Short mmCIF file of C-alpha atoms in Angstrom, two decimals:
data_model
loop_
_atom_site.label_atom_id
_atom_site.label_comp_id
_atom_site.label_asym_id
_atom_site.label_seq_id
_atom_site.Cartn_x
_atom_site.Cartn_y
_atom_site.Cartn_z
CA GLU A 24 0.13 -0.35 -0.44
CA GLU A 25 1.09 3.48 -1.41
CA ALA A 26 2.25 5.75 2.27
CA ALA A 27 -0.25 9.54 2.12
CA PRO A 28 1.64 11.89 0.95
CA ILE A 29 3.58 14.74 2.71
CA PHE A 30 2.60 17.64 1.47
CA PHE A 31 -1.08 18.00 -0.12
CA TYR A 32 -0.49 19.40 -3.52
CA ASP A 33 -2.10 22.70 -3.11
CA GLU A 34 1.01 22.84 -0.20
CA ILE A 35 3.84 22.99 -2.79
CA TYR A 36 1.86 25.38 -4.94
CA SER A 37 2.12 27.30 -2.67
CA LEU A 38 5.99 26.10 -1.35
CA LEU A 39 6.38 27.19 -5.39
CA LEU A 40 4.63 29.27 -5.59
CA LYS A 41 6.91 31.96 -3.55
CA GLN A 42 10.57 30.87 -5.17
CA SER A 43 8.59 31.99 -8.12
CA ALA A 44 8.21 34.97 -6.57
CA TYR A 45 11.12 36.26 -5.64
CA MET A 46 12.70 34.61 -9.15
CA SER A 47 9.42 37.40 -10.46
CA LYS A 48 10.78 39.77 -8.83
CA ARG A 49 14.29 40.10 -9.61
CA PHE A 50 15.23 40.25 -6.15
CA ASP A 51 19.02 39.44 -5.73
CA CYS A 52 19.94 35.69 -4.65
CA ALA A 53 16.97 35.42 -7.21
CA ASP A 54 19.30 32.83 -9.76
CA PHE A 55 20.99 30.83 -6.54
CA ARG A 56 16.93 29.28 -6.28
CA ALA A 57 17.12 28.89 -9.59
CA GLN A 58 19.42 26.09 -9.51
CA LEU A 59 16.76 23.65 -7.15
CA PHE A 60 13.81 25.33 -8.72
CA PHE A 61 14.63 23.55 -12.10
CA LYS A 62 16.31 20.44 -9.91
CA ILE A 63 12.74 20.39 -9.12
CA TYR A 64 11.51 20.70 -11.92
CA LYS A 65 13.50 17.78 -13.35
CA ASP A 66 13.34 15.44 -10.14
CA CYS A 67 10.10 15.52 -9.08
CA HIS A 68 7.94 15.90 -12.33
CA GLU A 69 6.85 13.42 -12.00
CA LYS A 70 4.77 13.38 -8.90
CA LEU A 71 3.97 17.95 -9.65
CA ASN A 72 0.75 18.22 -10.56
CA VAL A 73 0.64 20.51 -13.94
CA ASN A 74 -0.33 23.84 -12.37
CA CYS A 75 2.93 22.96 -9.96
CA LYS A 76 5.08 22.61 -13.54
CA GLU A 77 2.90 25.42 -15.17
CA LEU A 78 4.15 27.79 -12.97
CA ILE A 79 7.99 26.62 -12.82
CA LYS A 80 7.63 26.88 -16.32
CA GLN A 81 6.03 30.59 -16.75
CA THR A 82 8.97 31.29 -14.59
CA PHE A 83 11.96 30.44 -16.35
CA LEU A 84 9.88 31.28 -19.35
CA GLY A 85 10.05 35.08 -17.63
CA PHE A 86 13.32 34.51 -15.93
CA LYS A 87 16.09 37.93 -16.39
CA TYR A 88 19.48 35.64 -16.95
CA PHE A 89 21.65 38.89 -18.38
CA MET A 90 22.26 42.06 -17.74
CA ASP A 91 21.77 42.63 -22.03
CA GLU A 92 18.17 41.53 -21.56
CA PRO A 93 15.49 44.57 -20.21
CA GLY A 94 13.62 44.97 -17.21
CA ASP A 95 15.15 46.80 -13.52
CA ASP A 96 16.35 44.40 -11.20
CA SER A 97 18.59 44.10 -7.96
CA MET A 98 20.41 41.01 -9.65
CA CYS A 99 24.65 40.62 -9.70
CA TYR A 100 25.30 39.13 -12.39
CA TRP A 101 28.99 39.34 -12.28
CA SER A 102 30.32 37.05 -10.08
CA GLU A 103 32.01 34.13 -10.27
CA ASN A 104 29.11 32.16 -8.94
CA HIS A 105 26.65 34.82 -10.05
CA GLN A 106 28.18 33.91 -14.07
CA ILE A 107 27.90 30.21 -13.86
CA LEU A 108 24.46 30.32 -11.73
CA PHE A 109 23.41 32.30 -13.88
CA ALA A 110 24.21 30.43 -17.95
CA VAL A 111 23.46 27.59 -16.44
CA SER A 112 19.58 28.45 -15.90
CA GLU A 113 19.91 29.90 -19.18
CA TYR A 114 21.17 27.01 -20.75
CA LEU A 115 18.98 24.64 -18.76
CA ALA A 116 15.41 26.41 -19.34
CA GLY A 117 16.18 26.74 -22.90
CA GLN A 118 17.79 23.05 -23.53
CA GLU A 119 14.68 21.99 -21.60
CA TRP A 120 12.08 24.83 -24.17
CA PRO A 121 13.78 24.82 -26.98
CA GLU A 122 11.11 26.46 -29.24
CA GLU A 123 9.25 28.03 -26.83
CA ASN A 124 9.06 32.16 -26.22
CA PHE A 125 11.50 33.67 -23.53
CA TYR A 126 9.49 36.62 -22.79
CA ASN A 127 11.24 39.00 -21.25
CA CYS A 128 13.50 39.52 -24.11
CA ASN A 129 11.08 37.54 -27.13
CA LEU A 130 14.62 34.57 -27.50
CA SER A 131 13.72 31.33 -28.39
CA GLY A 132 15.08 29.02 -25.55
CA ASN A 133 17.11 27.70 -28.49
CA GLU A 134 18.80 31.42 -28.53
CA HIS A 135 18.57 31.01 -25.25
CA MET A 136 21.24 27.67 -24.87
CA LYS A 137 23.11 29.53 -27.77
CA LYS A 138 23.93 32.77 -25.91
CA ALA A 139 24.71 30.94 -22.49
CA GLU A 140 26.77 28.12 -23.87
CA GLU A 141 29.29 30.74 -24.51
CA ARG A 142 29.61 32.46 -21.07
CA ILE A 143 30.21 29.11 -19.71
CA ILE A 144 32.23 28.11 -21.45
CA ALA A 145 34.04 31.55 -20.93
CA TRP A 146 33.24 30.37 -17.43
CA MET A 147 35.20 26.61 -18.07
CA ASN A 148 37.86 28.23 -18.85
CA GLN A 149 38.57 31.06 -16.43
CA ARG A 150 38.17 28.07 -13.24
CA PHE A 151 40.68 26.64 -15.76
CA LYS A 152 43.50 29.05 -16.16
CA TYR A 153 43.20 31.02 -13.01
CA GLY A 154 41.60 28.71 -10.16
CA PHE A 155 38.26 29.89 -8.23
CA SER A 156 38.04 33.19 -6.02
CA GLU A 157 35.64 32.05 -3.99
CA TYR A 158 36.60 28.22 -3.33
CA LEU A 159 37.17 29.19 1.07
CA SER A 160 33.84 30.64 1.38
CA ASN A 161 31.90 29.06 2.94
CA ASN A 162 28.79 30.33 1.23
CA TYR A 163 29.45 31.06 -2.47
CA LEU A 164 31.49 27.65 -2.74
CA ALA A 165 27.71 26.22 -3.02
CA GLU A 166 27.25 28.52 -5.04
CA ASP A 167 29.53 27.28 -7.49
CA ILE A 168 29.03 23.39 -7.31
CA ALA A 169 24.57 23.43 -7.29
CA PRO A 170 24.77 24.59 -11.28
CA MET A 171 28.05 22.83 -11.99
CA ALA A 172 26.49 19.36 -10.79
CA ASN A 173 22.77 20.28 -11.99
CA PHE A 174 24.86 21.18 -15.94
CA ILE A 175 26.93 16.98 -15.86
CA ALA A 176 23.05 16.18 -13.95
CA TYR A 177 21.12 17.97 -16.92
CA ALA A 178 23.45 19.23 -19.96
CA LYS A 179 22.68 17.13 -23.13
CA ASN A 180 26.12 18.04 -24.67
CA GLU A 181 28.31 15.63 -24.30
CA LYS A 182 31.67 17.42 -24.32
CA LEU A 183 30.33 20.57 -22.42
CA VAL A 184 29.64 17.82 -19.48
CA GLU A 185 32.53 16.70 -19.70
CA GLN A 186 34.62 19.85 -19.44
CA MET A 187 32.55 20.25 -16.05
CA ARG A 188 32.98 17.59 -14.66
CA ILE A 189 37.05 18.21 -14.80
CA ILE A 190 36.80 21.45 -13.63
CA MET A 191 33.68 20.28 -10.74
CA ASP A 192 37.18 18.06 -10.67
CA ILE A 193 39.85 21.02 -9.93
CA LEU A 194 37.06 22.76 -7.50
CA TRP A 195 37.67 20.06 -5.19
#
């Protein structure tokens, strides 16, 4: 006999709605939340109801992924951890919804993926050549590991995944 769920769908939706609102308001560190949000979508997809899936999808379709995109925000894009957090979020969202219109900047998922790939490669090259500047920070180390792990787990480009594995090995 299957155990009763710990949370009910309305409770799950309510929790996800809070995360979506934080990301949609473009508060600083919204990119931190995007990693877990995407992981929930991928790893719990079969257990999420249609409303939860659509909420997560719409959050990613409306998100601002880089400072060259329209809209005001208080997000930091340029430090080591934020660079990879935003780029991986953009890449994986673009890969997940390749034909969808990402309405903040009117690009398709494929276009976002291509744009993010350039930043991911640049970030990996910098880590390979110069190492990590934030590796002594107990806060920011986790913010590098999360997008690297998500990229390794979900990206379909085997060459880039292998390169990210090498960078992750360097970090450890």
